[in-house]
Coordinates of C-alpha atoms in Angstrom, one line a residue:
Chain S
M12 CA 10.5 55.0 -14.2
S13 CA 14.2 54.9 -14.5
E14 CA 16.0 52.9 -11.9
T15 CA 19.5 54.4 -11.9
T16 CA 21.4 53.1 -8.9
E17 CA 24.4 55.3 -8.6
Q18 CA 27.0 53.3 -6.8
A19 CA 28.8 56.0 -4.9
S20 CA 32.5 56.3 -5.5
V21 CA 33.3 57.8 -2.1
A22 CA 36.8 57.2 -0.9
T23 CA 37.1 54.7 1.9
A24 CA 39.9 56.6 3.8
P25 CA 38.7 58.7 6.7
R26 CA 38.3 62.3 5.6
S27 CA 38.4 63.8 9.1
S28 CA 41.2 66.1 8.1
V29 CA 38.8 68.1 5.9
R30 CA 35.8 68.0 8.2
Y31 CA 36.1 71.5 9.5
A32 CA 36.0 74.6 7.4
D33 CA 38.5 77.3 7.1
A34 CA 36.6 80.2 8.7
S35 CA 39.4 82.7 8.4
L36 CA 37.5 84.4 5.5
L37 CA 34.9 85.6 7.9
R38 CA 37.4 87.7 9.9
T39 CA 37.8 90.1 7.1
N40 CA 34.4 90.0 5.4
F41 CA 32.3 90.1 8.6
A42 CA 34.5 91.9 11.1
D43 CA 31.4 93.7 12.6
T44 CA 29.3 90.5 13.0
V45 CA 31.9 87.9 14.0
V46 CA 32.9 88.3 17.6
G47 CA 35.4 85.4 17.7
I48 CA 36.4 82.1 16.1
T49 CA 37.5 79.3 18.4
E50 CA 38.8 75.8 17.8
A51 CA 38.3 73.1 20.4
I52 CA 38.3 69.3 20.2
G53 CA 38.8 69.7 16.5
E54 CA 35.6 71.7 16.0
I55 CA 35.4 75.3 14.9
T56 CA 32.9 77.7 16.4
V57 CA 32.2 81.1 15.1
V58 CA 30.6 83.4 17.7
A59 CA 28.4 86.0 16.0
K60 CA 26.2 88.9 16.9
R61 CA 22.6 88.6 16.0
E62 CA 22.8 91.8 14.0
G63 CA 24.0 90.7 10.6
L64 CA 23.4 87.1 11.3
I65 CA 21.2 86.5 8.2
E66 CA 23.9 88.1 6.0
L67 CA 26.6 86.0 7.6
L68 CA 24.7 82.7 7.2
T69 CA 23.7 83.6 3.7
Y70 CA 27.3 84.2 2.9
L71 CA 28.3 80.9 4.5
R72 CA 25.7 79.1 2.3
D73 CA 26.6 80.8 -1.0
E74 CA 30.4 81.4 -0.8
P75 CA 31.9 78.7 -3.2
K76 CA 34.8 78.0 -0.8
L77 CA 32.4 77.3 2.0
R78 CA 29.0 76.3 0.6
F79 CA 27.3 75.4 3.8
N80 CA 24.1 74.4 1.9
Y81 CA 22.8 72.2 4.7
L82 CA 21.6 73.2 8.1
S83 CA 21.9 70.2 10.3
D84 CA 20.5 71.6 13.5
I85 CA 19.9 74.5 15.7
G86 CA 20.5 73.8 19.4
G87 CA 19.3 76.0 22.2
L88 CA 21.3 76.4 25.4
D89 CA 20.3 78.0 28.7
L90 CA 23.4 79.2 30.5
G91 CA 21.4 79.7 33.7
E92 CA 19.1 82.3 35.1
F93 CA 22.0 84.4 36.5
A94 CA 24.1 84.3 33.4
A95 CA 24.4 87.3 31.1
P96 CA 23.7 86.7 28.3
R97 CA 21.5 83.8 29.3
F98 CA 20.7 82.0 26.1
A99 CA 22.9 80.7 23.3
L100 CA 21.9 79.2 19.9
A101 CA 24.2 76.9 18.1
Y102 CA 23.7 76.5 14.4
Q103 CA 25.4 73.3 13.1
L104 CA 26.2 73.9 9.5
Y105 CA 27.3 71.2 7.0
S106 CA 28.5 71.4 3.4
L107 CA 27.4 68.5 1.2
E108 CA 29.8 69.7 -1.4
H109 CA 33.0 70.1 0.6
N110 CA 32.1 67.7 3.4
H111 CA 33.0 70.1 6.2
R112 CA 31.2 71.5 9.2
L113 CA 31.0 74.7 11.2
R114 CA 29.2 75.9 14.3
V115 CA 27.9 79.4 14.5
K116 CA 26.8 80.5 18.0
V117 CA 24.7 83.5 18.9
F118 CA 24.2 84.7 22.5
V119 CA 21.0 86.6 23.5
E120 CA 19.9 88.3 26.7
E121 CA 16.9 87.0 28.6
D122 CA 15.0 90.3 28.5
D123 CA 15.6 90.7 24.8
A124 CA 15.5 87.1 23.6
T125 CA 14.9 87.7 20.0
V126 CA 16.9 86.4 17.0
P127 CA 16.2 86.8 13.3
S128 CA 14.7 83.7 11.7
V129 CA 16.8 81.9 9.2
V130 CA 13.9 80.2 7.4
S131 CA 14.6 82.3 4.4
V132 CA 18.1 80.8 4.2
W133 CA 17.2 77.1 5.0
K134 CA 13.6 75.9 5.0
T135 CA 14.5 73.3 7.7
A136 CA 14.9 76.1 10.2
N137 CA 11.1 76.3 10.4
W138 CA 10.6 73.5 12.9
L139 CA 14.0 73.8 14.5
E140 CA 13.2 77.4 15.5
R141 CA 9.7 76.6 16.6
E142 CA 11.2 74.0 19.0
I143 CA 13.6 76.5 20.5
Y144 CA 10.7 79.0 20.9
D145 CA 8.7 76.2 22.6
M146 CA 11.4 75.0 24.9
F147 CA 13.4 78.1 25.8
G148 CA 11.0 81.0 24.9
V149 CA 13.4 82.6 22.4
N150 CA 11.6 84.6 19.7
F151 CA 12.4 84.5 16.1
E152 CA 11.8 87.6 14.0
N153 CA 10.0 87.1 10.7
H154 CA 9.3 83.4 11.3
P155 CA 6.4 82.4 9.1
D156 CA 4.6 80.3 11.7
L157 CA 6.0 80.9 15.2
R158 CA 4.0 78.8 17.7
R159 CA 4.5 76.0 20.1
I160 CA 5.3 72.7 18.5
L161 CA 5.8 69.9 21.1
M162 CA 3.9 71.4 24.1
P163 CA 0.2 72.3 24.0
A164 CA -0.6 75.7 22.7
D165 CA -1.8 77.0 26.1
Y166 CA 1.2 75.6 28.0
E167 CA 2.9 78.0 30.4
G168 CA 6.6 77.9 31.0
Y169 CA 9.6 76.8 29.0
P170 CA 10.7 73.2 29.9
L171 CA 14.3 73.3 28.8
R172 CA 15.2 76.4 30.8
K173 CA 17.4 75.5 33.8
D174 CA 15.0 77.0 36.3
F175 CA 12.1 74.8 35.1
P176 CA 11.9 71.9 37.5
I177 CA 12.4 68.4 36.2
K178 CA 9.0 67.2 37.3
G179 CA 7.2 70.4 36.1
Y180 CA 5.6 73.1 38.1
Chain X
M18 CA -55.3 74.3 -15.9
Q19 CA -51.6 73.5 -16.0
S20 CA -50.2 70.9 -18.3
V21 CA -48.3 67.9 -16.9
K22 CA -45.2 69.2 -18.5
E23 CA -45.4 72.5 -16.6
I24 CA -45.9 70.8 -13.3
Q25 CA -42.9 68.6 -13.9
V26 CA -40.7 71.6 -14.7
K27 CA -41.7 73.5 -11.5
T28 CA -41.2 70.5 -9.2
P29 CA -37.8 71.1 -7.5
S30 CA -35.2 68.4 -7.9
V31 CA -33.8 66.6 -4.9
A32 CA -30.5 68.4 -5.5
T33 CA -32.2 71.7 -5.2
L34 CA -34.0 70.7 -2.0
R35 CA -30.8 69.3 -0.4
P36 CA -27.8 71.1 -2.0
D37 CA -24.5 69.3 -1.7
P38 CA -22.9 70.9 1.4
L39 CA -19.4 70.0 0.1
A40 CA -19.7 71.4 -3.4
D41 CA -17.2 74.2 -3.9
Q42 CA -16.1 74.0 -0.3
L43 CA -13.0 72.9 1.4
M44 CA -13.2 70.4 4.2
T45 CA -10.8 70.0 7.1
V46 CA -10.2 66.5 8.4
S47 CA -7.9 65.0 10.9
L48 CA -5.8 62.1 9.7
G49 CA -4.7 60.4 12.9
P50 CA -3.5 60.2 15.6
Q51 CA -5.4 57.0 15.8
H52 CA -5.0 56.1 12.2
P53 CA -2.6 53.1 11.7
S54 CA -0.5 54.9 9.1
T55 CA 0.1 57.8 11.4
H56 CA 1.7 55.4 14.0
G57 CA -0.7 56.2 16.7
V58 CA 0.7 59.6 17.8
L59 CA 0.8 61.8 14.7
R60 CA -2.1 64.0 13.7
L61 CA -2.3 65.6 10.3
E62 CA -4.7 68.4 9.8
L63 CA -5.7 68.2 6.1
V64 CA -7.6 70.7 4.2
L65 CA -9.3 68.9 1.3
D66 CA -10.8 69.9 -1.9
G67 CA -12.7 66.7 -2.7
E68 CA -9.9 64.2 -2.6
I69 CA -7.1 66.6 -3.3
V70 CA -5.0 67.8 -0.4
V71 CA -4.8 71.6 -0.4
K72 CA -3.0 72.1 2.8
A73 CA -1.4 69.7 5.3
T74 CA -0.3 70.7 8.8
P75 CA 1.4 68.1 11.0
D76 CA 0.5 68.3 14.7
I77 CA 3.1 66.6 16.9
G78 CA 3.9 66.4 20.6
Y79 CA 1.5 63.6 21.6
L80 CA 4.5 61.4 22.6
H81 CA 6.6 64.2 24.0
T82 CA 8.4 62.8 27.1
G83 CA 11.0 65.5 27.8
I84 CA 14.0 63.2 27.2
E85 CA 16.4 66.0 26.6
K86 CA 15.5 67.4 30.0
T87 CA 15.7 64.0 31.6
M88 CA 19.3 63.6 30.3
E89 CA 20.4 66.6 32.3
K90 CA 19.6 64.9 35.5
E91 CA 21.2 61.5 34.7
K92 CA 24.9 60.8 35.1
W93 CA 26.9 60.5 31.9
Q94 CA 26.9 56.7 31.8
Q95 CA 23.2 56.5 32.8
V96 CA 22.0 58.5 29.8
V97 CA 22.3 55.5 27.5
T98 CA 19.3 54.1 29.2
V99 CA 17.3 57.1 28.0
T100 CA 18.7 57.6 24.5
C101 CA 17.6 54.1 23.4
R102 CA 14.0 55.1 24.2
M103 CA 13.9 58.0 21.7
D104 CA 14.0 56.2 18.4
Y105 CA 12.9 52.8 19.7
L106 CA 13.4 51.1 16.3
N107 CA 17.0 52.3 16.2
S108 CA 17.9 52.1 19.8
M109 CA 21.5 50.9 19.3
G110 CA 22.2 53.7 16.9
N111 CA 20.9 56.3 19.4
D112 CA 23.2 54.9 22.1
L113 CA 26.1 54.9 19.7
G114 CA 25.7 58.5 18.7
Y115 CA 25.6 59.7 22.3
C116 CA 28.6 57.5 23.3
L117 CA 30.7 58.8 20.4
A118 CA 29.9 62.4 21.3
V119 CA 31.0 61.9 25.0
E120 CA 34.0 59.8 24.0
K121 CA 35.0 62.7 21.7
L122 CA 34.7 65.1 24.7
M123 CA 36.8 62.8 26.9
G124 CA 39.3 61.9 24.3
V125 CA 38.7 58.2 24.7
E126 CA 39.8 55.7 22.1
V127 CA 37.5 52.7 21.7
P128 CA 39.2 49.3 21.1
K129 CA 39.0 47.8 17.7
Y130 CA 37.0 44.8 18.9
A131 CA 34.4 47.1 20.6
Q132 CA 34.1 49.1 17.4
D133 CA 33.3 46.0 15.4
L134 CA 30.8 45.0 18.0
R135 CA 29.2 48.4 17.6
V136 CA 29.1 48.2 13.8
L137 CA 27.5 44.7 13.9
F138 CA 24.7 45.7 16.3
T139 CA 24.1 49.0 14.6
E140 CA 23.7 47.4 11.2
L141 CA 21.5 44.6 12.7
N142 CA 19.5 47.5 14.1
R143 CA 19.3 49.1 10.7
L144 CA 18.0 45.8 9.3
S145 CA 15.4 45.4 12.0
S146 CA 14.3 49.0 11.6
H147 CA 14.0 48.7 7.8
L148 CA 12.0 45.5 8.2
V149 CA 9.4 47.3 10.3
W150 CA 9.3 50.1 7.7
F151 CA 9.0 47.5 4.9
G152 CA 6.1 45.7 6.6
T153 CA 4.2 48.8 7.7
H154 CA 4.8 50.8 4.5
A155 CA 3.5 47.9 2.4
M156 CA 0.5 47.4 4.7
D157 CA -0.4 51.1 4.6
I158 CA -0.7 50.8 0.8
G159 CA -2.7 47.6 1.1
A160 CA -0.2 44.8 0.8
M161 CA -0.6 42.6 3.9
T162 CA 1.6 39.6 3.4
G163 CA 4.9 41.4 3.4
F164 CA 4.2 42.6 6.9
F165 CA 4.2 39.1 8.3
Y166 CA 7.3 38.0 6.4
A167 CA 9.2 41.1 7.6
F168 CA 8.2 40.6 11.2
I169 CA 9.3 37.0 11.3
Q170 CA 12.8 38.2 10.3
R171 CA 12.7 41.0 12.7
E172 CA 11.9 38.6 15.5
K173 CA 15.0 36.7 14.7
I174 CA 17.1 39.9 15.1
L175 CA 15.4 40.7 18.4
D176 CA 16.3 37.2 19.5
L177 CA 19.9 38.0 18.7
Y178 CA 19.7 41.2 20.8
E179 CA 18.2 39.2 23.7
C180 CA 21.0 36.7 23.4
A181 CA 23.7 39.3 23.6
T182 CA 22.2 42.0 25.8
G183 CA 19.3 40.5 27.7
A184 CA 16.8 42.9 26.2
R185 CA 14.9 43.0 23.0
L186 CA 14.0 46.7 22.5
H187 CA 15.9 49.0 24.8
Q188 CA 19.2 47.2 25.1
S189 CA 21.5 50.0 26.5
Y190 CA 24.3 47.7 25.4
F191 CA 26.7 50.4 24.2
I192 CA 28.3 52.4 27.0
I193 CA 30.8 55.2 27.0
G194 CA 34.1 53.5 26.2
G195 CA 32.8 50.5 24.4
A196 CA 30.2 47.8 25.1
R197 CA 28.7 46.7 28.4
W198 CA 30.0 43.1 28.1
D199 CA 31.4 40.7 25.6
L200 CA 29.3 38.4 23.3
P201 CA 28.0 35.2 24.8
S202 CA 29.5 32.0 23.4
N203 CA 26.5 30.9 21.3
F204 CA 25.9 34.3 19.8
R205 CA 28.2 34.0 16.8
S206 CA 26.6 30.8 15.5
L207 CA 23.1 32.2 16.0
C208 CA 24.0 35.4 14.1
K209 CA 25.6 33.4 11.3
D210 CA 22.4 31.3 10.9
F211 CA 20.3 34.5 10.6
L212 CA 22.7 36.2 8.2
D213 CA 22.9 33.0 6.0
G214 CA 19.1 33.0 5.6
F215 CA 18.5 36.7 5.1
P216 CA 19.4 37.1 1.4
A217 CA 16.7 34.5 0.4
F218 CA 14.1 36.4 2.4
L219 CA 15.1 39.7 0.8
A220 CA 14.8 38.1 -2.7
E221 CA 11.3 36.9 -1.8
C222 CA 10.3 40.3 -0.6
K223 CA 11.4 41.9 -3.8
K224 CA 9.4 39.4 -5.8
L225 CA 6.4 39.9 -3.5
V226 CA 6.3 43.7 -3.3
T227 CA 8.8 45.4 -5.6
G228 CA 7.5 43.6 -8.6
N229 CA 3.9 44.2 -7.7
R230 CA 2.3 46.5 -10.3
I231 CA -0.3 47.9 -7.8
F232 CA 2.5 48.8 -5.4
Q233 CA 4.4 50.5 -8.2
R234 CA 1.4 52.5 -9.3
R235 CA 0.8 53.7 -5.8
T236 CA 4.3 54.9 -5.3
Q237 CA 5.8 56.1 -8.6
G238 CA 5.5 59.8 -9.1
V239 CA 4.0 60.3 -5.7
G240 CA 5.4 62.6 -3.0
I241 CA 7.9 64.4 -5.1
M242 CA 10.7 66.2 -3.3
K243 CA 13.3 67.6 -5.7
K244 CA 17.0 67.5 -4.9
D245 CA 17.5 71.2 -4.0
D246 CA 14.4 71.3 -1.9
A247 CA 15.4 68.2 -0.1
I248 CA 18.7 69.9 0.8
S249 CA 17.0 73.1 1.9
W250 CA 14.5 71.1 4.0
G251 CA 17.3 69.3 5.7
L252 CA 16.2 65.8 4.7
S253 CA 18.7 63.0 5.4
G254 CA 19.1 59.2 5.2
P255 CA 17.2 57.2 2.6
T256 CA 14.7 60.1 2.2
I257 CA 17.4 62.4 0.8
R258 CA 19.1 59.6 -1.1
G259 CA 15.8 59.0 -2.9
S260 CA 16.0 62.6 -4.1
G261 CA 19.4 61.9 -5.8
V262 CA 21.7 63.3 -3.1
N263 CA 24.7 61.0 -2.5
W264 CA 25.3 61.6 1.2
D265 CA 25.7 59.0 3.9
V266 CA 27.4 59.9 7.2
R267 CA 29.1 56.5 7.4
K268 CA 31.0 57.3 4.2
Q269 CA 31.5 61.1 4.5
E270 CA 32.4 61.2 8.2
P271 CA 33.3 57.6 9.1
Y272 CA 33.1 56.5 12.7
S273 CA 33.6 53.2 14.5
G274 CA 35.8 52.0 11.6
Y275 CA 33.1 52.2 8.9
D276 CA 35.8 53.3 6.5
T277 CA 37.3 49.8 6.7
Y278 CA 34.1 48.1 5.5
D279 CA 33.2 47.6 1.8
F280 CA 29.7 48.8 1.1
K281 CA 27.9 51.0 -1.3
V282 CA 25.5 53.9 -0.9
P283 CA 22.4 53.4 -3.0
V284 CA 21.1 56.6 -4.6
Y285 CA 18.0 57.0 -6.8
H286 CA 17.0 60.0 -8.7
D287 CA 13.2 59.9 -9.2
C288 CA 12.6 61.9 -5.9
D289 CA 9.4 60.0 -5.2
V290 CA 8.0 57.3 -2.8
W291 CA 9.2 54.6 -5.1
S292 CA 12.8 55.9 -5.1
R293 CA 12.9 56.0 -1.3
Y294 CA 11.5 52.4 -1.3
L295 CA 14.3 51.2 -3.6
V296 CA 17.0 53.0 -1.5
R297 CA 15.9 51.1 1.6
M298 CA 15.6 47.8 -0.1
D299 CA 19.2 48.2 -1.5
E300 CA 20.4 49.4 1.9
M301 CA 19.3 46.2 3.5
E302 CA 21.6 44.3 1.1
E303 CA 24.5 46.6 2.0
S304 CA 23.8 46.3 5.7
H305 CA 23.8 42.5 5.4
K306 CA 27.2 42.7 3.8
I307 CA 28.5 44.8 6.6
C308 CA 27.1 42.5 9.2
V309 CA 28.8 39.5 7.6
E310 CA 32.1 41.3 7.6
A311 CA 31.8 42.5 11.2
L312 CA 30.9 39.0 12.4
K313 CA 33.9 37.6 10.6
R314 CA 36.1 40.1 12.5
L315 CA 34.5 39.3 15.8
Q316 CA 35.4 35.6 15.7
Q317 CA 38.5 36.3 17.9
P318 CA 37.7 37.7 21.3
G319 CA 39.1 41.1 22.2
E320 CA 38.8 44.2 24.4
F321 CA 35.2 45.3 24.6
I322 CA 35.7 48.4 26.6
A323 CA 38.4 51.1 26.6
N324 CA 41.1 50.7 29.3
H325 CA 40.2 53.9 31.1
P326 CA 40.1 54.1 34.9
K327 CA 36.7 55.8 35.0
L328 CA 35.1 53.7 32.3
K329 CA 36.3 50.2 32.9
L330 CA 35.4 48.8 36.3
P331 CA 38.2 47.1 38.3
D332 CA 38.8 43.4 38.1
R333 CA 36.5 41.6 40.6
D334 CA 39.3 39.5 42.0
L335 CA 41.5 42.5 42.7
M336 CA 38.5 44.3 44.2
K337 CA 38.1 41.5 46.8
Q338 CA 41.8 41.7 47.7
H339 CA 42.6 45.5 47.8
I340 CA 40.6 48.1 49.7
D341 CA 41.8 50.9 47.4
V342 CA 40.5 49.0 44.3
M343 CA 37.2 48.5 46.2
I344 CA 36.9 52.2 47.0
H345 CA 37.6 53.1 43.3
H346 CA 34.9 50.7 42.2
F347 CA 32.5 52.1 44.7
L348 CA 33.2 55.7 43.6
V349 CA 32.9 55.0 39.9
A350 CA 29.7 53.0 40.3
S351 CA 28.0 55.4 42.7
E352 CA 29.3 58.8 41.8
G353 CA 30.1 58.3 38.1
F354 CA 32.7 60.4 36.5
S355 CA 33.1 63.9 35.3
V356 CA 33.7 65.0 31.7
P357 CA 36.0 67.9 30.7
V358 CA 34.3 71.2 29.9
G359 CA 33.5 71.6 26.3
E360 CA 30.9 71.1 23.5
V361 CA 30.8 68.7 20.6
Y362 CA 28.5 67.9 17.8
Q363 CA 28.7 64.2 16.7
S364 CA 26.4 62.7 14.1
I365 CA 25.9 59.2 12.9
E366 CA 23.8 57.6 10.1
S367 CA 20.8 56.1 11.8
A368 CA 18.2 54.1 9.9
R369 CA 16.3 57.4 9.3
G370 CA 19.2 59.7 8.5
E371 CA 21.6 62.1 10.3
L372 CA 21.2 61.6 14.0
G373 CA 23.2 64.3 15.7
F374 CA 24.1 64.9 19.3
Y375 CA 25.2 68.3 20.5
V376 CA 26.6 67.6 23.9
V377 CA 27.7 70.4 26.3
S378 CA 29.7 69.6 29.5
D379 CA 30.3 72.1 32.3
G380 CA 32.9 69.6 33.8
G381 CA 30.3 68.0 36.1
E382 CA 29.1 64.4 36.6
R383 CA 26.0 65.0 34.5
P384 CA 25.6 66.5 31.0
Y385 CA 24.8 70.2 31.1
R386 CA 22.9 69.9 27.9
V387 CA 22.2 67.2 25.3
R388 CA 20.5 68.4 22.2
V389 CA 19.4 65.7 19.8
R390 CA 19.1 66.3 16.1
A391 CA 16.4 63.8 15.3
P392 CA 16.2 62.7 11.7
S393 CA 12.5 61.9 11.9
Y394 CA 11.7 65.4 13.2
V395 CA 13.4 67.1 10.4
N396 CA 12.1 64.7 7.7
L397 CA 8.6 65.1 8.9
S398 CA 8.7 68.9 8.7
A399 CA 9.0 68.4 4.9
L400 CA 5.8 66.4 4.7
P401 CA 3.5 69.3 3.7
P402 CA 5.3 70.2 0.4
M403 CA 5.4 66.5 -0.4
V404 CA 1.6 65.9 -0.1
E405 CA 0.0 69.2 -1.0
G406 CA -1.6 68.9 -4.3
S407 CA -1.8 65.1 -4.2
L408 CA -4.6 62.7 -3.4
L409 CA -5.7 61.9 0.1
A410 CA -4.8 58.2 -0.4
D411 CA -1.3 59.2 -1.3
V412 CA -0.7 60.8 2.0
V413 CA -0.3 57.5 3.7
A414 CA 2.1 56.3 1.0
V415 CA 4.3 59.5 1.6
I416 CA 4.2 59.1 5.4
G417 CA 5.4 55.5 5.0
S418 CA 8.2 56.6 2.6
I419 CA 9.6 59.0 5.2
D420 CA 9.7 56.2 7.8
I421 CA 9.1 58.4 10.8
V422 CA 9.3 57.1 14.3
L423 CA 7.3 59.3 16.6
G424 CA 9.5 58.6 19.6
D425 CA 12.2 60.2 17.5
V426 CA 10.0 63.1 16.5
D427 CA 8.7 64.0 19.9
R428 CA 11.6 62.9 22.1

């Protein structure tokens, strides 16, 4: 077995200036899918429609200038039972190549809480989507194994929804 | 009359009378949750063809405590008492990640001294976490002695925590703005004693386990996860660096002044259990170097918390003299403080990989939502492709190499 310890030659200076990607390319290429691009606290958020989400994320992964080859996380968010749309999903993307980040957000209505699964883009989405399904009740189209992951299979209710009481029903 | 030979031929063999029920059949077995290598709360449903694993399905949730939900009812400052209970082997790191996220939302700058304090304790935490991994991983494979050696050293680190914070496991020492209090006077000499003795221990461990041929045979070529797959599965920390990916959050997105420390990121390219083992062993050396440097910087006392009216409680003498200061203290201590509306994602390099906090504030006194990107959760999701096709005995070696903490998986 070879024991090749590559001593990383990473610059010691902070690289915070390059942490956030230039998302302006998306405005022209995905004018129908991208609803808006905002910057706050130094972080860039792309708000997208769920129609065309897979194409958008695949583009973000493959475009050489962006190369978001790493899906850090998908965070679910319940905006409250009276909000419309009620749910938001935040995809935290990272590029190992360019060392920059981007957040893609998708909003969905409670009575049509279905989002296309991105397992075909990043394998790590498998468990991340299962957790959101388990905790918020958001469905993922074409997910290979969509079932509860942390709660028992016969559990009723979605614990991370805002109308779910802290101490349970 | 029949001959003896004919009688013998007609007599059915034992095998015919009792056919092997397992021949040509797959068998489903549960590995865990009570198996020591599954850390007491992980169940693996394994479909076996003899000793070969055909399919592995992790079953988690046995330790699910709803910590993300609990965070929504705690005040901003109180949440650190919960975060340290997620990944209980890396409790300081959890607190740090959460504090950094909220500080980013508030625009608070943490003093240099407090940053060095954070680096010292987070790296000590990485050492203590890797020591538990070293001991239990070796024990899973059958090497017992290393376990005792590692736990003796870990106890020394827990003594240091106790000296500085009053607690051994759930310290809640880091708070939003800095640290809860300054170091006690005897801490520096105790820490120096520990750091002075650590390299000799590490050398002994390497002699004991790294050079052991049985250990090498049990780990080399086992649990392969190629570089591209590791990226797609979202692996992080030593697990992805064992697959040849040079990525460490401390280097790529420095926080708490990590960019001012001199340390290297060990990367190995064999993509197996052995590679992940070597990465962590090298990491302990690097963490030790960081600790030595941080302790050197902490020799001179400094500000351990940001000078922010909502984060730093008023001076006690002033409080006894002025009623308005007293009221301010009362309000901060009882009501807490609010955080501006917004959302951030802040990640740190925990002992297990990228630990991310997606924090959303609605401007209130409690977090609206705290989503935790737990490295153990994501790393464990990639266990099936690592073990399918290998021997049953290799499964425990692979679980040990991922270094999962179920408190981190289930949250």
